[in-house]
Short mmCIF file of C-alpha atoms in Angstrom, two decimals:
data_model
loop_
_atom_site.label_atom_id
_atom_site.label_comp_id
_atom_site.label_asym_id
_atom_site.label_seq_id
_atom_site.Cartn_x
_atom_site.Cartn_y
_atom_site.Cartn_z
CA MET A 206 -27.01 -12.25 11.32
CA SER A 207 -24.23 -10.13 9.79
CA SER A 208 -23.80 -6.60 11.09
CA GLU A 209 -24.66 -4.94 7.76
CA ASN A 210 -28.15 -6.45 8.02
CA LEU A 211 -28.78 -5.52 11.64
CA PRO A 212 -31.61 -3.03 12.24
CA GLN A 213 -30.30 0.38 13.31
CA SER A 214 -31.32 1.92 16.62
CA PRO A 215 -32.57 5.54 16.68
CA GLU A 216 -29.17 6.54 18.10
CA GLN A 217 -27.36 4.85 15.20
CA GLN A 218 -29.66 6.52 12.69
CA LEU A 219 -28.96 9.97 14.18
CA ARG A 220 -25.22 9.81 14.79
CA LYS A 221 -22.55 10.38 12.19
CA PRO A 222 -20.71 7.34 10.81
CA ARG A 223 -17.60 6.61 12.85
CA VAL A 224 -14.41 6.10 10.84
CA ALA A 225 -11.49 4.30 12.47
CA VAL A 226 -8.24 5.37 10.81
CA VAL A 227 -5.77 2.54 11.46
CA PHE A 228 -2.08 3.23 10.89
CA GLY A 229 1.49 2.38 11.87
CA GLY A 230 1.95 -1.36 12.02
CA ARG A 231 4.73 -3.91 12.20
CA SER A 232 6.30 -3.44 8.78
CA SER A 233 9.29 -1.38 7.66
CA GLU A 234 6.81 1.23 6.40
CA HIS A 235 5.57 2.07 9.91
CA GLY A 236 6.61 5.71 9.73
CA ILE A 237 5.27 6.60 6.30
CA SER A 238 1.97 4.97 7.28
CA ILE A 239 1.68 7.49 10.14
CA VAL A 240 2.44 10.38 7.77
CA THR A 241 -0.34 9.13 5.50
CA ALA A 242 -2.72 8.86 8.46
CA GLY A 243 -2.06 12.46 9.42
CA ALA A 244 -3.02 13.60 5.93
CA VAL A 245 -6.17 11.46 5.88
CA LEU A 246 -7.24 12.69 9.33
CA ASN A 247 -6.80 16.28 8.15
CA ALA A 248 -8.94 15.61 5.10
CA ILE A 249 -11.90 13.78 6.67
CA ASP A 250 -14.97 16.00 6.82
CA ARG A 251 -15.76 16.22 10.54
CA THR A 252 -19.26 17.53 9.78
CA LYS A 253 -20.04 14.16 8.15
CA TYR A 254 -17.97 11.68 10.18
CA ASP A 255 -16.73 10.96 13.67
CA VAL A 256 -13.12 9.81 13.72
CA LEU A 257 -11.25 7.31 15.89
CA PRO A 258 -7.47 7.22 15.32
CA ILE A 259 -5.92 3.82 16.15
CA GLY A 260 -2.19 3.32 15.87
CA ILE A 261 -0.51 -0.09 15.75
CA THR A 262 2.93 -0.16 17.37
CA THR A 263 5.91 -1.90 15.82
CA ASP A 264 5.34 -4.83 18.19
CA GLY A 265 1.68 -5.14 17.17
CA ARG A 266 -0.19 -3.43 20.03
CA TRP A 267 -3.30 -1.52 18.95
CA ALA A 268 -3.03 1.83 20.72
CA LEU A 269 -5.47 4.67 21.19
CA THR A 270 -3.90 7.88 19.90
CA ALA A 271 -4.87 11.52 20.03
CA ASP A 272 -6.54 13.07 17.00
CA GLU A 273 -3.55 15.33 16.34
CA PRO A 274 -2.54 15.09 12.67
CA GLU A 275 0.10 17.79 13.11
CA ARG A 276 2.19 15.35 15.17
CA MET A 277 2.15 12.75 12.39
CA ALA A 278 4.79 14.32 10.19
CA ILE A 279 8.41 13.80 9.19
CA THR A 280 10.52 16.00 11.46
CA ASP A 281 14.22 16.65 10.86
CA ARG A 282 14.26 13.76 8.34
CA LYS A 283 12.95 11.40 11.03
CA MET A 284 9.77 9.35 10.75
CA PRO A 285 7.08 9.48 13.46
CA ASP A 286 6.35 6.45 15.64
CA VAL A 287 3.06 5.22 17.12
CA ALA A 288 4.74 4.66 20.49
CA GLN A 289 5.27 8.43 20.71
CA LEU A 290 1.65 9.17 19.76
CA ALA A 291 -0.11 6.61 21.97
CA GLU A 292 -2.11 7.90 24.92
CA SER A 293 -0.72 5.07 27.05
CA SER A 294 2.33 2.83 26.90
CA GLU A 295 0.25 -0.19 27.94
CA GLY A 296 -3.37 0.45 26.95
CA SER A 297 -4.75 -1.46 23.99
CA VAL A 298 -7.70 -1.22 21.62
CA VAL A 299 -9.66 -4.37 20.82
CA LEU A 300 -12.08 -4.79 17.93
CA SER A 301 -14.73 -7.44 18.43
CA VAL A 302 -14.60 -10.41 16.06
CA ASP A 303 -18.33 -10.95 16.59
CA PRO A 304 -19.92 -9.90 13.27
CA GLY A 305 -23.05 -8.89 15.19
CA SER A 306 -21.13 -6.14 16.99
CA ARG A 307 -18.78 -3.42 15.82
CA GLU A 308 -17.93 -2.30 19.33
CA VAL A 309 -14.40 -1.10 20.05
CA VAL A 310 -13.09 -1.54 23.59
CA TYR A 311 -10.11 0.13 25.24
CA SER A 312 -8.39 -1.47 28.20
CA GLU A 313 -5.42 -0.78 30.44
CA PRO A 314 -3.89 -3.13 33.04
CA GLY A 315 -5.73 -2.83 36.35
CA SER A 316 -8.60 -0.79 34.90
CA VAL A 317 -12.13 -1.62 33.83
CA PRO A 318 -12.32 -1.86 30.00
CA LYS A 319 -14.01 1.16 28.44
CA ALA A 320 -16.33 0.95 25.42
CA LEU A 321 -15.43 3.46 22.73
CA GLY A 322 -18.59 2.91 20.72
CA GLU A 323 -19.17 1.21 17.41
CA VAL A 324 -17.03 1.62 14.32
CA ASP A 325 -18.90 1.86 11.02
CA VAL A 326 -15.93 1.71 8.66
CA VAL A 327 -12.17 1.28 8.90
CA PHE A 328 -9.82 3.37 6.78
CA PRO A 329 -6.58 1.36 6.87
CA VAL A 330 -3.49 3.31 5.87
CA LEU A 331 -1.07 0.55 6.80
CA HIS A 332 1.65 -0.20 4.27
CA GLY A 333 3.44 -3.52 3.87
CA PRO A 334 3.04 -6.81 5.76
CA TYR A 335 0.55 -7.08 8.64
CA GLY A 336 -1.77 -4.49 7.16
CA GLU A 337 -1.67 -4.11 3.39
CA ASP A 338 -1.23 -7.83 2.71
CA GLY A 339 -4.71 -9.14 3.57
CA THR A 340 -4.07 -9.85 7.25
CA LEU A 341 -5.95 -6.81 8.55
CA GLN A 342 -8.57 -7.23 5.85
CA GLY A 343 -9.19 -10.80 7.05
CA LEU A 344 -9.68 -9.59 10.61
CA LEU A 345 -12.18 -6.97 9.45
CA GLU A 346 -14.05 -9.57 7.40
CA LEU A 347 -14.34 -11.74 10.53
CA SER A 348 -15.55 -8.70 12.47
CA GLY A 349 -18.08 -7.72 9.81
CA VAL A 350 -16.67 -4.18 9.63
CA PRO A 351 -16.54 -2.51 6.20
CA TYR A 352 -13.17 -1.09 5.19
CA VAL A 353 -11.57 1.04 2.52
CA GLY A 354 -9.69 -0.68 -0.27
CA ALA A 355 -8.99 -4.16 -1.57
CA GLY A 356 -10.22 -7.39 -0.01
CA VAL A 357 -8.18 -10.28 1.35
CA LEU A 358 -7.16 -11.89 -1.94
CA ALA A 359 -6.36 -8.69 -3.84
CA SER A 360 -4.42 -7.33 -0.86
CA ALA A 361 -2.33 -10.50 -0.63
CA VAL A 362 -1.68 -10.58 -4.38
CA GLY A 363 -0.83 -6.89 -4.39
CA GLN A 364 1.70 -7.35 -1.60
CA ASP A 365 3.53 -10.39 -2.96
CA LYS A 366 5.51 -9.37 -6.05
CA GLU A 367 5.93 -12.98 -7.19
CA TYR A 368 2.24 -13.85 -7.24
CA MET A 369 1.32 -10.41 -8.52
CA LYS A 370 3.47 -11.07 -11.58
CA ARG A 371 2.03 -14.56 -11.97
CA VAL A 372 -1.52 -13.17 -11.94
CA PHE A 373 -0.64 -10.44 -14.44
CA THR A 374 1.02 -12.95 -16.76
CA SER A 375 -2.03 -15.23 -16.63
CA PHE A 376 -4.20 -12.29 -17.71
CA GLY A 377 -1.88 -11.39 -20.58
CA LEU A 378 -0.37 -8.27 -18.99
CA PRO A 379 3.28 -7.63 -19.94
CA VAL A 380 5.82 -8.08 -17.11
CA GLY A 381 9.61 -7.84 -17.14
CA PRO A 382 12.08 -10.71 -16.57
CA TYR A 383 12.52 -11.81 -12.97
CA VAL A 384 13.63 -14.70 -10.79
CA VAL A 385 12.32 -15.54 -7.31
CA VAL A 386 14.23 -17.11 -4.43
CA ARG A 387 12.04 -18.55 -1.66
CA PRO A 388 13.21 -19.05 1.94
CA ARG A 389 13.48 -22.83 1.71
CA GLU A 390 15.55 -22.63 -1.46
CA TRP A 391 17.97 -20.18 0.15
CA ASP A 392 18.22 -22.13 3.41
CA ASN A 393 18.64 -25.57 1.77
CA ASP A 394 21.08 -24.74 -1.03
CA ARG A 395 22.37 -21.18 -1.01
CA LEU A 396 24.98 -21.84 -3.69
CA ALA A 397 22.38 -23.19 -6.14
CA ALA A 398 20.04 -20.26 -5.45
CA ARG A 399 22.86 -17.78 -5.96
CA LYS A 400 23.86 -19.51 -9.21
CA ARG A 401 20.32 -19.08 -10.53
CA ILE A 402 20.63 -15.34 -9.91
CA VAL A 403 24.03 -15.14 -11.56
CA ASP A 404 22.74 -17.10 -14.55
CA PHE A 405 19.75 -14.75 -14.73
CA ALA A 406 22.05 -11.72 -14.76
CA GLY A 407 24.19 -13.43 -17.40
CA GLU A 408 21.14 -13.89 -19.61
CA HIS A 409 19.53 -10.47 -19.10
CA GLY A 410 22.55 -8.36 -18.24
CA TRP A 411 23.66 -6.20 -15.33
CA PRO A 412 22.54 -4.17 -13.48
CA VAL A 413 19.76 -6.02 -11.69
CA PHE A 414 17.46 -5.01 -8.83
CA VAL A 415 17.28 -7.20 -5.74
CA LYS A 416 13.99 -6.71 -3.87
CA PRO A 417 12.12 -8.07 -0.86
CA ALA A 418 9.11 -9.92 -2.28
CA ARG A 419 6.61 -8.44 0.17
CA ALA A 420 7.71 -4.91 1.01
CA GLY A 421 6.87 -1.52 -0.43
CA SER A 422 8.03 2.10 -0.59
CA SER A 423 11.24 0.83 -2.25
CA ILE A 424 12.47 -0.35 1.15
CA GLY A 425 15.19 -3.01 1.00
CA ILE A 426 15.76 -2.62 -2.75
CA THR A 427 19.30 -2.47 -4.10
CA LYS A 428 20.49 -1.77 -7.61
CA VAL A 429 23.38 -4.19 -8.25
CA ASP A 430 25.82 -3.24 -10.99
CA ASP A 431 27.97 -6.36 -10.91
CA LEU A 432 28.69 -9.57 -9.05
CA SER A 433 30.61 -7.83 -6.27
CA GLY A 434 27.49 -6.19 -4.86
CA LEU A 435 25.16 -9.18 -5.04
CA ASP A 436 25.64 -10.77 -1.61
CA GLU A 437 25.18 -7.50 0.26
CA ALA A 438 22.03 -6.75 -1.75
CA ILE A 439 20.58 -10.18 -0.97
CA GLU A 440 21.31 -9.70 2.73
CA GLU A 441 19.57 -6.30 2.67
CA ALA A 442 16.48 -7.70 0.92
CA ARG A 443 16.27 -10.67 3.30
CA ARG A 444 16.48 -8.30 6.25
CA HIS A 445 12.95 -7.22 5.26
CA ASP A 446 11.60 -10.49 3.82
CA PRO A 447 13.03 -14.03 3.67
CA LYS A 448 11.62 -14.32 0.14
CA PHE A 449 13.21 -12.05 -2.44
CA LEU A 450 13.28 -11.57 -6.17
CA VAL A 451 15.72 -10.26 -8.73
CA GLU A 452 14.54 -8.19 -11.68
CA SER A 453 16.39 -7.10 -14.79
CA LEU A 454 16.79 -3.43 -15.58
CA LEU A 455 14.10 -2.16 -17.92
CA ARG A 456 15.39 0.84 -19.83
CA GLY A 457 12.71 3.43 -20.34
CA ARG A 458 10.46 5.93 -18.58
CA GLU A 459 8.71 5.28 -15.26
CA ILE A 460 4.97 5.92 -15.62
CA GLU A 461 2.30 5.65 -12.90
CA CYS A 462 -1.48 5.64 -13.16
CA GLY A 463 -4.18 5.74 -10.48
CA VAL A 464 -7.34 3.67 -10.51
CA LEU A 465 -10.39 4.63 -8.46
CA GLU A 466 -13.65 2.74 -8.21
CA PHE A 467 -16.72 4.77 -9.12
CA GLU A 468 -20.38 3.74 -9.10
CA ASP A 469 -20.09 2.56 -12.70
CA GLY A 470 -16.78 0.75 -12.20
CA PRO A 471 -13.07 1.56 -12.04
CA ARG A 472 -11.69 4.60 -13.84
CA ALA A 473 -8.11 5.62 -14.48
CA SER A 474 -6.55 8.96 -13.65
CA VAL A 475 -4.24 10.96 -15.83
CA PRO A 476 -0.84 9.24 -15.67
CA ALA A 477 2.31 10.67 -14.07
CA GLU A 478 5.97 10.29 -14.89
CA ILE A 479 8.77 9.76 -12.39
CA PRO A 480 11.80 11.47 -13.95
CA PRO A 481 15.32 10.19 -13.27
CA VAL A 482 16.44 11.18 -9.77
CA THR A 483 19.93 12.57 -10.18
CA SER A 484 20.70 12.64 -6.45
CA HIS A 485 19.79 8.96 -6.00
CA ASP A 486 20.68 5.76 -7.83
CA PHE A 487 16.96 5.12 -8.40
CA TYR A 488 13.57 6.23 -7.04
CA ASP A 489 14.16 4.80 -3.56
CA PHE A 490 12.59 5.45 -0.15
CA GLU A 491 14.65 8.58 0.63
CA ALA A 492 13.98 10.04 -2.80
CA LYS A 493 10.24 9.49 -2.36
CA TYR A 494 9.67 10.59 1.22
CA ILE A 495 12.71 12.30 2.71
CA ASP A 496 13.95 14.37 -0.20
CA SER A 497 10.46 14.68 -1.75
CA ALA A 498 11.49 13.93 -5.31
CA SER A 499 8.56 14.99 -7.45
CA GLY A 500 6.85 13.43 -10.43
CA ILE A 501 5.44 15.12 -13.51
CA VAL A 502 1.63 15.25 -13.57
CA PRO A 503 0.27 14.73 -16.14
CA ALA A 504 2.96 12.69 -17.83
CA PRO A 505 4.06 14.03 -21.23
CA LEU A 506 2.61 11.18 -23.26
CA THR A 507 0.76 11.05 -26.55
CA GLU A 508 -2.99 10.53 -26.49
CA GLU A 509 -2.46 6.96 -27.64
CA GLU A 510 0.11 6.26 -24.91
CA THR A 511 -2.13 7.80 -22.26
CA ALA A 512 -5.10 5.70 -23.34
CA GLU A 513 -2.96 2.54 -23.39
CA VAL A 514 -1.52 2.97 -19.89
CA GLN A 515 -4.98 3.80 -18.52
CA ARG A 516 -6.37 0.65 -20.11
CA LEU A 517 -3.55 -1.48 -18.69
CA ALA A 518 -4.00 0.07 -15.22
CA ILE A 519 -7.69 -0.87 -15.17
CA ASP A 520 -6.85 -4.34 -16.53
CA ALA A 521 -4.38 -4.81 -13.66
CA PHE A 522 -7.03 -3.62 -11.17
CA GLU A 523 -9.49 -6.16 -12.52
CA ALA A 524 -6.95 -8.99 -12.86
CA ALA A 525 -6.11 -8.85 -9.15
CA SER A 526 -9.81 -8.43 -8.15
CA CYS A 527 -9.07 -5.07 -6.55
CA GLU A 528 -11.58 -2.74 -4.92
CA GLY A 529 -11.50 0.94 -4.04
CA LEU A 530 -8.13 2.14 -5.25
CA VAL A 531 -4.86 1.10 -6.84
CA ARG A 532 -1.75 2.78 -8.10
CA ALA A 533 -0.28 0.91 -11.07
CA ASP A 534 3.40 1.42 -11.93
CA PHE A 535 4.78 0.86 -15.43
CA PHE A 536 7.87 1.22 -17.55
CA LEU A 537 7.48 2.69 -21.01
CA THR A 538 10.37 0.90 -22.70
CA GLU A 539 12.53 2.25 -25.49
CA ASP A 540 10.56 0.30 -28.10
CA GLY A 541 7.31 2.00 -27.01
CA THR A 542 5.88 -0.92 -25.03
CA PHE A 543 4.35 -0.56 -21.56
CA VAL A 544 5.51 -3.16 -19.03
CA ILE A 545 3.78 -3.32 -15.66
CA ASN A 546 6.11 -3.27 -12.68
CA GLU A 547 3.63 -3.56 -9.80
CA ILE A 548 0.41 -2.36 -8.24
CA ASN A 549 -0.11 -0.84 -4.80
CA THR A 550 -3.49 -1.52 -3.21
CA LEU A 551 -2.83 1.05 -0.46
CA PRO A 552 -0.48 3.51 -2.17
CA GLY A 553 1.23 6.46 -0.55
CA PHE A 554 -1.60 8.83 0.31
CA THR A 555 -0.17 12.10 1.52
CA PRO A 556 -1.29 15.16 -0.48
CA ILE A 557 2.10 15.20 -2.23
CA SER A 558 2.00 11.47 -3.01
CA MET A 559 1.59 10.52 -6.63
CA TYR A 560 -1.81 8.82 -6.30
CA PRO A 561 -3.67 11.86 -4.90
CA ARG A 562 -1.77 14.19 -7.22
CA MET A 563 -2.87 12.21 -10.28
CA TRP A 564 -6.49 12.37 -9.16
CA GLN A 565 -6.19 16.08 -8.30
CA GLU A 566 -5.12 16.64 -11.90
CA SER A 567 -8.05 14.45 -12.99
CA GLY A 568 -10.55 16.68 -11.17
CA VAL A 569 -10.90 14.84 -7.84
CA SER A 570 -9.56 16.82 -4.86
CA TYR A 571 -7.80 15.13 -1.95
CA GLN A 572 -10.80 15.71 0.35
CA GLU A 573 -13.21 14.37 -2.27
CA LEU A 574 -10.96 11.36 -2.81
CA VAL A 575 -10.99 10.50 0.90
CA ASP A 576 -14.75 10.99 1.10
CA ARG A 577 -15.40 8.86 -2.00
CA LEU A 578 -13.34 5.99 -0.58
CA ILE A 579 -15.18 6.12 2.76
CA GLN A 580 -18.59 6.25 1.10
CA ALA A 581 -17.74 3.34 -1.20
CA ALA A 582 -16.61 1.26 1.80
CA LEU A 583 -19.78 2.07 3.73
CA THR A 584 -21.93 0.75 0.89
CA ARG A 585 -19.83 -2.37 0.21
CA PRO A 586 -20.75 -5.48 2.22
CA THR A 587 -18.20 -7.67 3.93
CA GLY A 588 -18.08 -11.38 3.12
CA LEU A 589 -18.21 -13.03 -0.30
CA ARG A 590 -18.99 -10.47 -3.01
#
């Protein structure tokens, strides 16, 4: 019997739902995930929910952390780390994979394991591989624990830029020119793979962007102006992911739009615009999170342009079979056409991040946004749906 169909005990009926906020992780986005977790923990209504913060270290250990959001912030331009927040350097949290139990157990070497009680819903704020890519979602499906956000397939599609573009193309959504280099291609014939990139740049023009295929927050991305910078850019991308892709420069405005699932289906927020960042070559990680480059909300678009980007954002949400939330990123090209760049199934979620800001402008406060996502997850079953 799956856990969502189990009869509730009187104690379960009386207690508040317990939300496990899971953050950190093994990806390059470890630090920004912790910053997001701090914001979410601050926003959760403690009169409605009990909270269990669980941090995942960079080596994959699930650690029990204190409920201290103030420690989960960028300090002196440095990102926080789960290892510094963990209550123990060796203790680990284990979630049962028995779908008939949602019990969480904490254990330390030489000590008797301690039950921490049941978890009713997981709010994952992990970014990148090993969290946003369907791996954590698969574990939670096996455990029968509801969770915020996209399921296994949509999470995997949303993380892999190659397959994301393939899905969008199959649904008729406009994408820009790109070429993908997979690990086996690079390892077996590096010269041939490099020639494909050079030929691509010859066809579409320089500059190009070299990106890890399965990373986010603009980590590992390099803008390459000519052939001299290509090898270094490839090395940087492969440092984060053995599969990488090269995209042509799309000249135009950067427009983002949030999608949130309501009872009657997904709705789109007012869009935002990311203006050119004069202090950076493009809207990279430091511009986003360290120097806090800010977008314009709402974007100065015509009514027709706003309606079109909102339609495309919802179409992208549906094409990838998303649930809960998505941030869809577009270019509005010089000829007036919207081209989708990517979606994020677990976008940056601090109060100053673009996704919450777009919904704030659309009439949904940060606290209401967090609550709506938790409530939606609590009512959504695990398994095939």
